[in-house]
Amino acid sequence: MTPALKLERRIIILSVAFVLVLFGLAAMAINMFHVGLPTCLTDIKPFEKGELITHSPTHYEIHYVAKMWDFEPKEVTLPAGSTVDIYVSTPDVTHGLILLGTNLNLMAVPGVVNYARVKLDQPRIYQLLCHEYCGTGHERMAANVRVVDAAAFKPETPKAPAGPQTTDAVAKLLEAKDCLTCHSIDGSEGIGPTLKGMFGRQTKLTDGSTVTADEAYLREAIVNPSAKVVAGFDDVMPKPELTDEEVNALIEYLKTLK
Ligand code: CUA
């Protein structure tokens, strides 16, 4: 046998031995020390409402709903030093969940609820981002976890209404149905046309025709968004579940947004 062959044989024997030792150590860890594979999957049923639950002044639980294309809750405020249990559910497609500045990294998968725990020590704003491409609004999918000095922490108070002349009911509706994720109320461009000045506007549609955005048009646009799509925008708006009163309230609101 040539020296080169001998060396080769030695290397093969050594590598096989190394792999066997590795397997042995893994088996030992599992049997003797009960080391399990890390898992983030829970037995909790998927939920539809995002919320912040307070267990104690230093222990919180956040239920995140990740959906096209937003997180709920959009912002939470917590005192520094909090331990936070994070659960995530999604009603539509797979989303990702990463909390910048921490090692929290979860997938939001339809049908299951994933879980991870983080400790938030520094007073700062932690940004929560979706890091799994989930459609045209993916890059806007973000939320904040605001961590403040424990001494300065006050439990959250309800937010002010979202826009001019917004009644509480309409503000809640806009938030609950996520209208403002795609439609601005200040005239700026979004995934959908701005709501500002929408009422009465001459509106060009994708089929080339022009309509006046009167009550009848707005009603159809809200109830059956795919029927007439505004030129320059994609047909991506989901059909919202609204009662007749809610649709009326929205139309009255649109009339005030000049
Ligand atoms: Cu949700 Cu990307």
Coordinates of N, CA, C and O in Angstrom, one line a residue, residues 184-246:
S184 N -55.0 56.2 2.4 CA -54.7 57.3 3.3 C -55.9 58.3 3.4 O -56.8 58.2 2.6
I185 N -55.8 59.1 4.4 CA -56.9 60.2 4.5 C -56.3 61.5 4.3 O -57.0 62.5 4.5
D186 N -55.0 61.6 4.0 CA -54.3 62.9 3.8 C -54.0 63.2 2.3 O -53.3 64.1 2.0
G187 N -54.5 62.4 1.4 CA -54.2 62.6 0.0 C -53.0 61.9 -0.5 O -52.7 61.9 -1.7
S188 N -52.2 61.2 0.3 CA -51.0 60.5 -0.2 C -51.4 59.2 -0.8 O -52.4 58.6 -0.5
E189 N -50.5 58.8 -1.7 CA -50.7 57.5 -2.5 C -50.5 56.3 -1.6 O -49.7 56.3 -0.7
G190 N -51.3 55.3 -1.8 CA -51.1 54.1 -1.1 C -51.4 52.9 -2.0 O -51.3 53.0 -3.2
I191 N -51.6 51.7 -1.4 CA -51.9 50.6 -2.2 C -53.3 50.8 -2.9 O -53.5 50.4 -4.0
G192 N -54.1 51.5 -2.2 CA -55.4 51.9 -2.8 C -55.5 53.5 -2.9 O -54.6 54.1 -2.3
P193 N -56.5 54.0 -3.6 CA -56.6 55.4 -3.7 C -56.9 56.1 -2.4 O -57.5 55.5 -1.5
T194 N -56.4 57.3 -2.3 CA -56.7 58.1 -1.0 C -58.1 58.3 -0.8 O -58.9 58.5 -1.8
L195 N -58.6 58.3 0.5 CA -60.0 58.6 0.8 C -60.3 60.1 0.7 O -61.4 60.5 0.6
K196 N -59.2 60.9 0.8 CA -59.4 62.3 0.8 C -60.0 62.8 -0.5 O -59.4 62.5 -1.6
G197 N -61.1 63.5 -0.4 CA -61.7 64.0 -1.6 C -62.3 63.0 -2.5 O -62.6 63.3 -3.7
M198 N -62.5 61.8 -2.0 CA -63.0 60.7 -2.9 C -64.4 61.0 -3.3 O -64.8 60.7 -4.5
F199 N -65.2 61.5 -2.4 CA -66.6 61.7 -2.7 C -66.8 62.7 -3.8 O -66.3 63.8 -3.7
G200 N -67.5 62.3 -4.8 CA -67.8 63.3 -5.9 C -66.7 63.4 -7.0 O -66.9 64.1 -8.0
R201 N -65.6 62.7 -6.7 CA -64.5 62.8 -7.7 C -64.8 62.1 -9.0 O -65.4 61.1 -9.0
Q202 N -64.3 62.7 -10.1 CA -64.3 62.0 -11.4 C -63.2 60.9 -11.3 O -62.1 61.2 -11.1
T203 N -63.7 59.7 -11.5 CA -62.7 58.6 -11.2 C -62.6 57.7 -12.4 O -63.5 57.2 -13.0
K204 N -61.3 57.6 -12.9 CA -61.0 56.7 -14.0 C -60.9 55.3 -13.6 O -60.2 55.0 -12.6
L205 N -61.5 54.4 -14.3 CA -61.4 52.9 -13.9 C -60.5 52.2 -14.9 O -60.1 52.7 -15.9
T206 N -60.2 51.0 -14.4 CA -59.2 50.1 -15.2 C -59.8 49.8 -16.6 O -59.0 49.5 -17.5
D207 N -61.1 49.8 -16.8 CA -61.7 49.5 -18.1 C -61.7 50.7 -19.0 O -62.3 50.6 -20.1
G208 N -61.2 51.8 -18.5 CA -61.0 53.0 -19.4 C -62.2 54.0 -19.2 O -62.1 55.2 -19.6
S209 N -63.3 53.6 -18.6 CA -64.4 54.5 -18.4 C -64.2 55.4 -17.2 O -63.3 55.2 -16.4
T210 N -65.0 56.4 -17.1 CA -64.9 57.4 -16.0 C -66.2 57.4 -15.3 O -67.3 57.5 -15.9
V211 N -66.2 57.4 -14.0 CA -67.4 57.5 -13.2 C -67.3 58.6 -12.2 O -66.2 59.1 -11.9
T212 N -68.5 59.1 -11.7 CA -68.5 60.1 -10.6 C -68.6 59.2 -9.3 O -69.5 58.4 -9.3
A213 N -67.8 59.5 -8.4 CA -67.8 58.7 -7.1 C -68.9 59.2 -6.3 O -68.7 59.9 -5.3
D214 N -70.2 58.9 -6.7 CA -71.3 59.3 -5.9 C -71.6 58.1 -4.8 O -70.8 57.2 -4.7
E215 N -72.7 58.3 -4.1 CA -73.0 57.3 -3.1 C -73.1 55.9 -3.6 O -72.6 55.0 -3.0
A216 N -73.8 55.8 -4.8 CA -74.0 54.4 -5.3 C -72.7 53.8 -5.7 O -72.4 52.6 -5.4
Y217 N -71.8 54.6 -6.3 CA -70.5 54.1 -6.7 C -69.7 53.7 -5.4 O -69.1 52.6 -5.4
L218 N -69.7 54.5 -4.4 CA -68.9 54.3 -3.2 C -69.4 53.0 -2.5 O -68.7 52.2 -2.0
R219 N -70.8 52.9 -2.5 CA -71.3 51.7 -1.9 C -70.8 50.4 -2.6 O -70.4 49.5 -1.9
E220 N -70.8 50.4 -3.9 CA -70.4 49.3 -4.6 C -68.9 49.1 -4.4 O -68.4 47.9 -4.2
A221 N -68.1 50.2 -4.4 CA -66.7 50.1 -4.2 C -66.3 49.5 -2.8 O -65.3 48.8 -2.7
I222 N -67.2 49.7 -1.8 CA -66.9 49.2 -0.5 C -67.3 47.7 -0.4 O -66.6 46.9 0.1
V223 N -68.6 47.5 -0.9 CA -69.2 46.2 -0.7 C -68.6 45.1 -1.7 O -68.4 44.0 -1.3
N224 N -68.3 45.6 -2.9 CA -67.8 44.7 -3.9 C -66.6 45.3 -4.6 O -66.8 45.8 -5.8
P225 N -65.5 45.3 -4.0 CA -64.3 46.1 -4.5 C -63.8 45.7 -5.8 O -63.3 46.6 -6.6
S226 N -64.0 44.5 -6.3 CA -63.5 44.1 -7.6 C -64.4 44.5 -8.7 O -63.9 44.4 -9.9
A227 N -65.6 45.0 -8.5 CA -66.5 45.3 -9.5 C -66.0 46.4 -10.4 O -66.0 46.3 -11.7
K228 N -65.5 47.5 -9.8 CA -64.9 48.6 -10.6 C -63.7 49.0 -9.9 O -63.7 49.6 -8.8
V229 N -62.5 48.8 -10.6 CA -61.2 49.1 -10.0 C -60.7 50.4 -10.5 O -60.7 50.6 -11.7
V230 N -60.2 51.2 -9.7 CA -59.7 52.5 -10.1 C -58.4 52.3 -10.9 O -57.6 51.5 -10.5
A231 N -58.3 53.1 -12.0 CA -57.2 52.9 -12.9 C -55.9 53.2 -12.1 O -55.8 54.1 -11.3
G232 N -54.9 52.4 -12.3 CA -53.6 52.7 -11.7 C -53.4 51.8 -10.4 O -52.4 51.9 -9.7
F233 N -54.5 51.1 -10.0 CA -54.4 50.3 -8.8 C -54.7 48.9 -9.1 O -55.5 48.6 -10.1
D234 N -54.2 48.0 -8.2 CA -54.5 46.5 -8.4 C -55.8 46.1 -7.8 O -56.2 46.8 -6.8
D235 N -56.3 45.1 -8.3 CA -57.6 44.6 -7.7 C -57.2 43.7 -6.5 O -57.3 42.5 -6.6
V236 N -56.8 44.3 -5.4 CA -56.4 43.5 -4.2 C -57.2 43.7 -3.0 O -57.0 43.0 -2.0
M237 N -58.2 44.6 -3.1 CA -59.0 44.8 -1.8 C -59.9 43.7 -1.5 O -60.7 43.2 -2.4
P238 N -59.8 43.1 -0.3 CA -60.7 42.0 0.0 C -62.1 42.6 0.3 O -62.3 43.7 0.7
K239 N -63.1 41.7 0.1 CA -64.5 42.2 0.4 C -64.6 42.3 1.9 O -64.5 41.3 2.7
P240 N -64.9 43.5 2.5 CA -65.0 43.6 3.9 C -66.4 43.1 4.4 O -67.4 43.2 3.6
E241 N -66.4 42.6 5.6 CA -67.7 42.2 6.2 C -68.3 43.4 6.9 O -67.8 43.8 8.0
L242 N -69.3 44.0 6.4 CA -69.9 45.2 6.9 C -71.4 45.1 7.0 O -72.0 44.6 6.0
T243 N -72.0 45.7 8.0 CA -73.5 45.8 8.0 C -73.8 47.0 7.1 O -73.0 47.9 6.8
D244 N -75.1 47.1 6.8 CA -75.6 48.3 6.0 C -75.3 49.6 6.7 O -74.9 50.6 6.1
E245 N -75.6 49.6 8.0 CA -75.3 50.8 8.8 C -73.9 51.2 8.8 O -73.5 52.4 8.7
E246 N -73.0 50.2 8.8 CA -71.6 50.5 8.8 C -71.1 51.1 7.4 O -70.4 52.1 7.3

